[in-house]
mmCIF file with all atom_site columns, C-alpha atoms in Angstrom:
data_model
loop_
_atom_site.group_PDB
_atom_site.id
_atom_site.type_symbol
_atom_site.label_atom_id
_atom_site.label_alt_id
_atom_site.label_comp_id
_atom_site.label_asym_id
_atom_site.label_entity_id
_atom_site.label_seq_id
_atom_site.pdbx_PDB_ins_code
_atom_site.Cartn_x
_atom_site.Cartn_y
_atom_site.Cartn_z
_atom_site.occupancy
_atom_site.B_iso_or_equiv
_atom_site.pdbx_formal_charge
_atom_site.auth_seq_id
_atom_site.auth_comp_id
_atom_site.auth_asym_id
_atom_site.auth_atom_id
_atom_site.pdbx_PDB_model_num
ATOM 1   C CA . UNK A 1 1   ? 138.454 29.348 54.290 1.00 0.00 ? 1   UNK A CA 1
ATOM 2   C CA . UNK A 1 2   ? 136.531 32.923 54.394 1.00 0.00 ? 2   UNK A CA 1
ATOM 3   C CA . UNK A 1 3   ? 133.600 32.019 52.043 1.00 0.00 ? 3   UNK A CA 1
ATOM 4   C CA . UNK A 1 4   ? 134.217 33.947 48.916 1.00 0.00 ? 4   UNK A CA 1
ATOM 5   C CA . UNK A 1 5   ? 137.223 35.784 50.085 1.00 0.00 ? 5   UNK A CA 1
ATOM 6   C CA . UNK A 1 6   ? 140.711 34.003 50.798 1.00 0.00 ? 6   UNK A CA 1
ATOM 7   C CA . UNK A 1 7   ? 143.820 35.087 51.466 1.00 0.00 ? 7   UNK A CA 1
ATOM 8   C CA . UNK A 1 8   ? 144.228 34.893 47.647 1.00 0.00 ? 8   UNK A CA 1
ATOM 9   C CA . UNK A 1 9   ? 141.577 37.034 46.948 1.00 0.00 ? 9   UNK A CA 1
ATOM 10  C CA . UNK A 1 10  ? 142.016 39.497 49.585 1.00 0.00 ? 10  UNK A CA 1
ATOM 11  C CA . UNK A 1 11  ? 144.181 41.838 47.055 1.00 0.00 ? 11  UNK A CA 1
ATOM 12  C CA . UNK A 1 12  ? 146.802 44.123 47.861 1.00 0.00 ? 12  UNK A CA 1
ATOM 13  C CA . UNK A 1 13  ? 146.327 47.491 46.873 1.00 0.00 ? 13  UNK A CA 1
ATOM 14  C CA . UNK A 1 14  ? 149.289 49.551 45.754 1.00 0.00 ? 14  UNK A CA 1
ATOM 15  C CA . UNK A 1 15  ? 149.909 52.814 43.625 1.00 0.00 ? 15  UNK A CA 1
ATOM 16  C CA . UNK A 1 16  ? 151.675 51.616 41.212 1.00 0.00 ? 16  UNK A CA 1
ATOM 17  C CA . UNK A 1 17  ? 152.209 55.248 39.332 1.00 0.00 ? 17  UNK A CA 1
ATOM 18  C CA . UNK A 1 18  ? 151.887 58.589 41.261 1.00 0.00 ? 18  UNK A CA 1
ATOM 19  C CA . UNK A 1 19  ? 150.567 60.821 38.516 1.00 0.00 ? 19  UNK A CA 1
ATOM 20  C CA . UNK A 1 20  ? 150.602 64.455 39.721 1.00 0.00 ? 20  UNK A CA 1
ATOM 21  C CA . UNK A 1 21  ? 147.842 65.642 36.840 1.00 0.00 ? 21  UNK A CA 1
ATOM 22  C CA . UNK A 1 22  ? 145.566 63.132 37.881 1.00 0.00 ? 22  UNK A CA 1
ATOM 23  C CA . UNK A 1 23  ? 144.145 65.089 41.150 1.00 0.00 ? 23  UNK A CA 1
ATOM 24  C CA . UNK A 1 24  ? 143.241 68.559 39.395 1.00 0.00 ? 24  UNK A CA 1
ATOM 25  C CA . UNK A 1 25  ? 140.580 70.790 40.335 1.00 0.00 ? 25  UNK A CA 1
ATOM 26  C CA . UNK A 1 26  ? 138.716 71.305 43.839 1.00 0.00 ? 26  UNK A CA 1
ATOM 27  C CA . UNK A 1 27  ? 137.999 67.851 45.919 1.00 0.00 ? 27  UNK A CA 1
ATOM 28  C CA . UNK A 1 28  ? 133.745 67.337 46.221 1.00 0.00 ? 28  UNK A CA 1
ATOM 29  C CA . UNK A 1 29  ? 133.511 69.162 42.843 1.00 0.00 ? 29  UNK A CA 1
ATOM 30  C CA . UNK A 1 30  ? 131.843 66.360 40.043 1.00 0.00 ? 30  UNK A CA 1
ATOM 31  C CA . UNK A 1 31  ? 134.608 67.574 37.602 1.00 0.00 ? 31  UNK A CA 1
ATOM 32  C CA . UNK A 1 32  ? 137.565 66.638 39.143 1.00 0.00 ? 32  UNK A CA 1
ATOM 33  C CA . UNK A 1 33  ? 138.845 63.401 37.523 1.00 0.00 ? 33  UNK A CA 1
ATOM 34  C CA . UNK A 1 34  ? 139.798 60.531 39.724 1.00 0.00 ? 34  UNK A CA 1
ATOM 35  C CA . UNK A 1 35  ? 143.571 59.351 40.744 1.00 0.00 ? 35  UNK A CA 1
ATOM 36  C CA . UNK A 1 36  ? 144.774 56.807 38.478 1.00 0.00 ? 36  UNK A CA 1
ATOM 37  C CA . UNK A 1 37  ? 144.050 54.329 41.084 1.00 0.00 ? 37  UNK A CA 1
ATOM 38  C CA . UNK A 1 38  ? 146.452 50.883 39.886 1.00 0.00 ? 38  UNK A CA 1
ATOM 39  C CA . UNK A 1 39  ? 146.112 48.310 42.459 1.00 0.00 ? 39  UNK A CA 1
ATOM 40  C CA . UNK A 1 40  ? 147.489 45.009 41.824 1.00 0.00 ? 40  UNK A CA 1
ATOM 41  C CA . UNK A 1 41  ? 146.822 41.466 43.822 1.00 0.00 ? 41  UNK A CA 1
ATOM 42  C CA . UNK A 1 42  ? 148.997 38.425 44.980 1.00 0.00 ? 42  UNK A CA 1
ATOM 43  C CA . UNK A 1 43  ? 149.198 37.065 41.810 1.00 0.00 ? 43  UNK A CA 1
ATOM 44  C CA . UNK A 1 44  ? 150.296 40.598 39.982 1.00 0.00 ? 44  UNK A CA 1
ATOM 45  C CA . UNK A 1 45  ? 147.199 41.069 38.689 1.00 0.00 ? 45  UNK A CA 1
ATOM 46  C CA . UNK A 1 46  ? 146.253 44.854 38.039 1.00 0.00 ? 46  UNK A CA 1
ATOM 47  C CA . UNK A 1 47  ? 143.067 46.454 39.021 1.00 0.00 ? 47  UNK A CA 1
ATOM 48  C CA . UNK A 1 48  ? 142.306 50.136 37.696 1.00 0.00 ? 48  UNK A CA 1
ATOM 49  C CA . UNK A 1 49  ? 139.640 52.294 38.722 1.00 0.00 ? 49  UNK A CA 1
ATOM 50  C CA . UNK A 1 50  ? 139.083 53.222 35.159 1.00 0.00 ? 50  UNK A CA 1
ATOM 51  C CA . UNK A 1 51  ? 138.026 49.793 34.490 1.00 0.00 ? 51  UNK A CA 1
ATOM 52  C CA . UNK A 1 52  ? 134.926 50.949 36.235 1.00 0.00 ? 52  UNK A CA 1
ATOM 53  C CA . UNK A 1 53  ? 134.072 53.792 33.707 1.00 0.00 ? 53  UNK A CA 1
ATOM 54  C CA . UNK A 1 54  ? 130.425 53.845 32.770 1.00 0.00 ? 54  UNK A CA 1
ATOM 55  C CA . UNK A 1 55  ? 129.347 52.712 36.455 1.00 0.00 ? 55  UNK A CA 1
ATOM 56  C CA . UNK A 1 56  ? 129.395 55.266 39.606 1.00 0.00 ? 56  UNK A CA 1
ATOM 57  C CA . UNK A 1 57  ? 132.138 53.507 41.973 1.00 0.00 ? 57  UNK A CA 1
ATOM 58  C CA . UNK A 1 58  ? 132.048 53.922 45.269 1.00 0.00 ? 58  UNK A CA 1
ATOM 59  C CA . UNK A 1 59  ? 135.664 53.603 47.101 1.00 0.00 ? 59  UNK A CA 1
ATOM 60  C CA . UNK A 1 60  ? 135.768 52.821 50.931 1.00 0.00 ? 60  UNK A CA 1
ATOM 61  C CA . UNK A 1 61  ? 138.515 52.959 53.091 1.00 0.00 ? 61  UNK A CA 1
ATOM 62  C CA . UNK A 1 62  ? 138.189 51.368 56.471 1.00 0.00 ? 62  UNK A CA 1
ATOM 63  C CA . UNK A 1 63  ? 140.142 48.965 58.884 1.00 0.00 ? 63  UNK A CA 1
ATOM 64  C CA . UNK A 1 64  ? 139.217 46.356 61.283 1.00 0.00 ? 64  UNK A CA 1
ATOM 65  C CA . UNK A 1 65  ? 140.570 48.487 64.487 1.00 0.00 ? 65  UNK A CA 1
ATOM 66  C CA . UNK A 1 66  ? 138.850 51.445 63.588 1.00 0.00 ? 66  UNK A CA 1
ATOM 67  C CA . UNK A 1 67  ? 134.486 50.618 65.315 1.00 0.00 ? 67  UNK A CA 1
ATOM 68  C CA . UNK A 1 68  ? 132.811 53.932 62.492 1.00 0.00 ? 68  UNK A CA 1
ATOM 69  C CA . UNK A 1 69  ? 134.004 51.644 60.083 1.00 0.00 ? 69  UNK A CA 1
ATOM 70  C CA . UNK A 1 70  ? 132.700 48.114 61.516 1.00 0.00 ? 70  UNK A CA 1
ATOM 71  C CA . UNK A 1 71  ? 129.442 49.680 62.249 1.00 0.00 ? 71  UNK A CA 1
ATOM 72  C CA . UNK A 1 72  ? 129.751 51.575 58.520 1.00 0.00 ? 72  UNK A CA 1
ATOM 73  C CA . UNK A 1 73  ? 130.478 48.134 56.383 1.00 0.00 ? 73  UNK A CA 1
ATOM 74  C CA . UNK A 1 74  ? 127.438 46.617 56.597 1.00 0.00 ? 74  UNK A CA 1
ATOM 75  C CA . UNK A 1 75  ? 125.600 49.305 55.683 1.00 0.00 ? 75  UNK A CA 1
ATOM 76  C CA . UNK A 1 76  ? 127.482 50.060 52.656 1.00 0.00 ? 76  UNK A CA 1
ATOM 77  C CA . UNK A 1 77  ? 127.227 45.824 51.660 1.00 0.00 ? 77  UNK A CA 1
ATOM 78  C CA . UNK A 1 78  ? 123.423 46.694 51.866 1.00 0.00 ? 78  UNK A CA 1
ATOM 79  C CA . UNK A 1 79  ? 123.662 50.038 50.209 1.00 0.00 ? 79  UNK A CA 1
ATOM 80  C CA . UNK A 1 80  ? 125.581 48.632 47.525 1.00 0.00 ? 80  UNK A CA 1
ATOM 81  C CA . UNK A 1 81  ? 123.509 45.613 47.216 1.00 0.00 ? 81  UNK A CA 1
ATOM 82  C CA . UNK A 1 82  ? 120.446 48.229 46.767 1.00 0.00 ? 82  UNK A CA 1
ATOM 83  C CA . UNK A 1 83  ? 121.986 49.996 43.243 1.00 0.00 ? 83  UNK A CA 1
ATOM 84  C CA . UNK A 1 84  ? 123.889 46.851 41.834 1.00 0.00 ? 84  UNK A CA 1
ATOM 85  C CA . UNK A 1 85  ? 121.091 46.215 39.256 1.00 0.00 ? 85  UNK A CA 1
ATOM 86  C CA . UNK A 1 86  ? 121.896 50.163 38.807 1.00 0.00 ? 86  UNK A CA 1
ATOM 87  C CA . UNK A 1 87  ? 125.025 49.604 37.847 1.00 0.00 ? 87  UNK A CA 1
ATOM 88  C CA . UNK A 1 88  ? 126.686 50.493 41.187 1.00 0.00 ? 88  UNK A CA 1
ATOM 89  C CA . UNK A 1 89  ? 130.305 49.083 42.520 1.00 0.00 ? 89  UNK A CA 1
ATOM 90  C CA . UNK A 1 90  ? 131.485 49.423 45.468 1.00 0.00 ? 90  UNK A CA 1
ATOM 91  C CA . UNK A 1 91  ? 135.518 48.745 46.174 1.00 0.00 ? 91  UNK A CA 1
ATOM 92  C CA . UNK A 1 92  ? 136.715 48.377 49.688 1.00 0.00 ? 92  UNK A CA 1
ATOM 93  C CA . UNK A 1 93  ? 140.524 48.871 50.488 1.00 0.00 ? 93  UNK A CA 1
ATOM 94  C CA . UNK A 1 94  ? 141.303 47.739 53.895 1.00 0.00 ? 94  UNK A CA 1
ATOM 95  C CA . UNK A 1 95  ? 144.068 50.672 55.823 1.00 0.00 ? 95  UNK A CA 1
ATOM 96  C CA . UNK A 1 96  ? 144.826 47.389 58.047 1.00 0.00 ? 96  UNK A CA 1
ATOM 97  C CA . UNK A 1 97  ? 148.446 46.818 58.530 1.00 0.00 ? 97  UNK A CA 1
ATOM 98  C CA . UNK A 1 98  ? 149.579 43.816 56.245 1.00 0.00 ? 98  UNK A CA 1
ATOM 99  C CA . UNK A 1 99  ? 150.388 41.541 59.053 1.00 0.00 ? 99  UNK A CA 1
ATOM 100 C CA . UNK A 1 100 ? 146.379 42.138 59.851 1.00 0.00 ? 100 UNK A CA 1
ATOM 101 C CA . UNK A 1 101 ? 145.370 40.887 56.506 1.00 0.00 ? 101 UNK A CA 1
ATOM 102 C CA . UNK A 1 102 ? 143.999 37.339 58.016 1.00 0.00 ? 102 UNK A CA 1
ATOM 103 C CA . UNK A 1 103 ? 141.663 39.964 60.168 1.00 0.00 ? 103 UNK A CA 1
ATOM 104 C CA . UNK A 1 104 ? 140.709 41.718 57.139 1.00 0.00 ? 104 UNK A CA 1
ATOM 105 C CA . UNK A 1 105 ? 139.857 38.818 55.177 1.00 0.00 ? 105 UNK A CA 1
ATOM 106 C CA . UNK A 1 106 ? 137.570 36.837 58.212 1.00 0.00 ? 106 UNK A CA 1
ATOM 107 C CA . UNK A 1 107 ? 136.242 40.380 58.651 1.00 0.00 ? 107 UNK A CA 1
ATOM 108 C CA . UNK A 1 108 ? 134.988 40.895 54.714 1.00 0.00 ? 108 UNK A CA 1
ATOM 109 C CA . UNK A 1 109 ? 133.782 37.823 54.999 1.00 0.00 ? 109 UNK A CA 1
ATOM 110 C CA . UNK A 1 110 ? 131.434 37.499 58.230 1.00 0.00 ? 110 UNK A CA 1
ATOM 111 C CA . UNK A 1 111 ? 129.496 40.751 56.136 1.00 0.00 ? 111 UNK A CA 1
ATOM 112 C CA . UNK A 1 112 ? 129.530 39.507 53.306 1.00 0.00 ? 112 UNK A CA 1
ATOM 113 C CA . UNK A 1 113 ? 131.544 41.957 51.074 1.00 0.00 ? 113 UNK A CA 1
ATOM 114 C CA . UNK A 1 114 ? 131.093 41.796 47.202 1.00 0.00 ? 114 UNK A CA 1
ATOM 115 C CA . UNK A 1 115 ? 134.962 41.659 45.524 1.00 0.00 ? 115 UNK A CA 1
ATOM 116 C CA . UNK A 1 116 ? 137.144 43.319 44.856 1.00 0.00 ? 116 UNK A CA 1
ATOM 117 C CA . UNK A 1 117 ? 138.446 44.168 48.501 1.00 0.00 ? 117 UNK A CA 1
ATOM 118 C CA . UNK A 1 118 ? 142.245 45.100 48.592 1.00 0.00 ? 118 UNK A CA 1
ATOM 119 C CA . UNK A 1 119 ? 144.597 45.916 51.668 1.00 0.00 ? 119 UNK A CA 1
ATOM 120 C CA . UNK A 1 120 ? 146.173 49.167 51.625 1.00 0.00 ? 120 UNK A CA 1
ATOM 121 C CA . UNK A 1 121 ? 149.943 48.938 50.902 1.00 0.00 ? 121 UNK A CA 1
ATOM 122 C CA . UNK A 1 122 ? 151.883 52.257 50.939 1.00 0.00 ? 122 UNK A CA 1
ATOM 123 C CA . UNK A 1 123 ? 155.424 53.002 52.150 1.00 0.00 ? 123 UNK A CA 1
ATOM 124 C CA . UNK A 1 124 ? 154.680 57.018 52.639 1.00 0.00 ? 124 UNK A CA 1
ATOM 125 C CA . UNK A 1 125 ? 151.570 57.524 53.865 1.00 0.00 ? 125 UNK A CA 1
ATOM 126 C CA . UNK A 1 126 ? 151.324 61.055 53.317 1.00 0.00 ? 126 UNK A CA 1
ATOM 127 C CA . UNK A 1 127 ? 152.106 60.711 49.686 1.00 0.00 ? 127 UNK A CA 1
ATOM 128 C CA . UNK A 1 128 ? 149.338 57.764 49.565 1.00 0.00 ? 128 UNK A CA 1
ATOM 129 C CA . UNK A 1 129 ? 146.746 60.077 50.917 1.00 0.00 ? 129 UNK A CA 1
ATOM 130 C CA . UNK A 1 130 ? 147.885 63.246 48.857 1.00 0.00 ? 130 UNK A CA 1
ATOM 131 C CA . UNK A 1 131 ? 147.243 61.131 46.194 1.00 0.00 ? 131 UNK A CA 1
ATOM 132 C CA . UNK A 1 132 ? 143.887 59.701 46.526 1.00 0.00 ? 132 UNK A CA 1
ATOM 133 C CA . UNK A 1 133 ? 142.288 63.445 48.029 1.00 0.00 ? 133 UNK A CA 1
ATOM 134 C CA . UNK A 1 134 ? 145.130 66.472 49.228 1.00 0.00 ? 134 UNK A CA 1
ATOM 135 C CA . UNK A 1 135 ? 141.680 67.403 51.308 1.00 0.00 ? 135 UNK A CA 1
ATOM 136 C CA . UNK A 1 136 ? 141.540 63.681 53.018 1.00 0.00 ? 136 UNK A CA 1
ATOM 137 C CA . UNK A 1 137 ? 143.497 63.479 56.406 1.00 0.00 ? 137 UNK A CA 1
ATOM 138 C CA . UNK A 1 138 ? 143.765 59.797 56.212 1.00 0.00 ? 138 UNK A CA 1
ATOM 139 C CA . UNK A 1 139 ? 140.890 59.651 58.897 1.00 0.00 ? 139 UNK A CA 1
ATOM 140 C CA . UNK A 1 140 ? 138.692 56.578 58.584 1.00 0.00 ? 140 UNK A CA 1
ATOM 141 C CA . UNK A 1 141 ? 136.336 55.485 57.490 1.00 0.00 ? 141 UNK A CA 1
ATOM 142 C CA . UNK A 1 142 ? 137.001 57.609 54.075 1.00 0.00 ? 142 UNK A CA 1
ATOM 143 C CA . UNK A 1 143 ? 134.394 57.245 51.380 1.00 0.00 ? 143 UNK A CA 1
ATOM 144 C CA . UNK A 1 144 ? 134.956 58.653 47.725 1.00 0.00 ? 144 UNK A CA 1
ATOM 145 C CA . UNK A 1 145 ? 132.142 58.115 45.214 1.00 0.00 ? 145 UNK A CA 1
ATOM 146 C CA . UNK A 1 146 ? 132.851 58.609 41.454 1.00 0.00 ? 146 UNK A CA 1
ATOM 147 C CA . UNK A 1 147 ? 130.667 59.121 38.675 1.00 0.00 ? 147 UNK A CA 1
ATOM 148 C CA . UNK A 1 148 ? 129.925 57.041 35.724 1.00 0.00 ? 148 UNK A CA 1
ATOM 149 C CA . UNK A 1 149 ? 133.098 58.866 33.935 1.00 0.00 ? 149 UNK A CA 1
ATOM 150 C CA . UNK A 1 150 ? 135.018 58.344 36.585 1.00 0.00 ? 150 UNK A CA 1
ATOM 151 C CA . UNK A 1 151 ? 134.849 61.876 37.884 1.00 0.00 ? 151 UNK A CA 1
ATOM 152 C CA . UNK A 1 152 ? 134.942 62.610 41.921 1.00 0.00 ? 152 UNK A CA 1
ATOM 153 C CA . UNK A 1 153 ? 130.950 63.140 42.232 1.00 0.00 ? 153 UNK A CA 1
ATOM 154 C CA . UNK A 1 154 ? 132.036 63.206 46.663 1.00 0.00 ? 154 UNK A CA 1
ATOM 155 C CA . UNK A 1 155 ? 133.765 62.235 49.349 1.00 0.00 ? 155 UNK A CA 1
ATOM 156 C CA . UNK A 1 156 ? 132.561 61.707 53.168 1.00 0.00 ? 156 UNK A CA 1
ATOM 157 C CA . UNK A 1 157 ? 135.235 61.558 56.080 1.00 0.00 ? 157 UNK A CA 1
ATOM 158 C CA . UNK A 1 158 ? 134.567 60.395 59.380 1.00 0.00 ? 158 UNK A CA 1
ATOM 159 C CA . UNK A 1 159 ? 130.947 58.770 60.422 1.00 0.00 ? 159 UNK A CA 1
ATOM 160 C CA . UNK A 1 160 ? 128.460 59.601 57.890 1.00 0.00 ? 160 UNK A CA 1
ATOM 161 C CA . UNK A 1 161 ? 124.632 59.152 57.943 1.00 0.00 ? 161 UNK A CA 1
ATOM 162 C CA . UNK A 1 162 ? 124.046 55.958 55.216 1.00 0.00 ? 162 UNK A CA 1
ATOM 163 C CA . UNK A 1 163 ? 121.021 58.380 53.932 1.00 0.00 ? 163 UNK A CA 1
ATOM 164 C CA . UNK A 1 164 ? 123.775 60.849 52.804 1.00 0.00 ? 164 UNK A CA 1
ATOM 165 C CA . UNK A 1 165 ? 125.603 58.567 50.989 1.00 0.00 ? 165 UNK A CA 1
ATOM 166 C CA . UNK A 1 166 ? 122.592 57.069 49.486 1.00 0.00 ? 166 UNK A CA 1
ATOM 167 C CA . UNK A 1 167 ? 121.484 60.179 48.157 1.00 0.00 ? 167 UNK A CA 1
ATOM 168 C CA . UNK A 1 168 ? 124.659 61.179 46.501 1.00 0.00 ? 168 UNK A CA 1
ATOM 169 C CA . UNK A 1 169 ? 124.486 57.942 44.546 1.00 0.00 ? 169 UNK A CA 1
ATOM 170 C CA . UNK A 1 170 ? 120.693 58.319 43.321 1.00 0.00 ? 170 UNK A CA 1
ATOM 171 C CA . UNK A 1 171 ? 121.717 61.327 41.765 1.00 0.00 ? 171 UNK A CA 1
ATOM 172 C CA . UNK A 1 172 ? 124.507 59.362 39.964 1.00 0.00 ? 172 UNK A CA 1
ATOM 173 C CA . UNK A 1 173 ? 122.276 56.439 38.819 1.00 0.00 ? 173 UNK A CA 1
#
């Protein structure tokens, strides 16, 4: 219906376990370990961000109403298409309400956005941003890139120049 993304492989993402050790030390600084990110699909599937260790992951949250992060996406697609061979991932996790998902979906598909690519589910928002950065607002577009150990290497809030974001990842590659 949506090229390589369907509504079955649009995932849901949800925090599955709220660890409070898992966001220590300062946000930005390359030591501070990521959340234990558990995110798990239609099918009950689980993703984990740890899954990823060995590769620098970058983490983008966006939403369809929100025009930084229309203008932002297919930038990152080509950004991330750039390092792949590098070893590279990017994960997208639409902030979109759930009854938007269709949008979502039709949205990662017209720029052709690389899976995995979930849809934000959280009953507290506050405790859902805490949780990924206590520095992050909740302002989109959010980007958080993490290191090939899974360590926070940055993060970039608001409308960022691609070039920034491109050189934080060369010096991860």
């Amino acid at each position: 219906m949506f090229g390589r993304i369907t509504l079955t492989t649009l995932l849901l993402a949800s925090f599955s376990t709220l660890c409070a050790s898992a966001h220590a030390g300062p946000t930005g600084v390359a030591d501070t370990p990521a959340p234990a990110f558990s995110f798990r699909d239609l099918e009950g599937k689980t993703f984990r961000l740890s899954d990823y260790r060995g590769k620098p992951v970058l983490v983008d949250f966006w939403a369809t109403w929100c025009a930084p992060c229309r203008e932002e996406m297919p930038l990152l697609v080509q950004l991330e298409r750039k390092h792949r061979s590098e070893g590279l991932r990017m994960v997208t996790v639409s902030c979109d309400e759930p009854e938007d998902q269709l949008k979502a979906g039709q949205f990662l598909a017209q720029h052709q956005v690389l899976q995995p690519a979930y849809l934000k589910r959280a009953t507290e928002d506050e405790k859902f941003i805490d949780f990924v950065d206590r520095k992050w607002s909740g302002a989109l577009p959010a980007l958080f890139l993490y290191d090939r150990s899974g360590r926070l290497a940055g993060s970039f809030f608001g409308e960022t120049e691609i070039a920034v974001v491109d050189q934080a990842i060369r010096k991860l590659l």
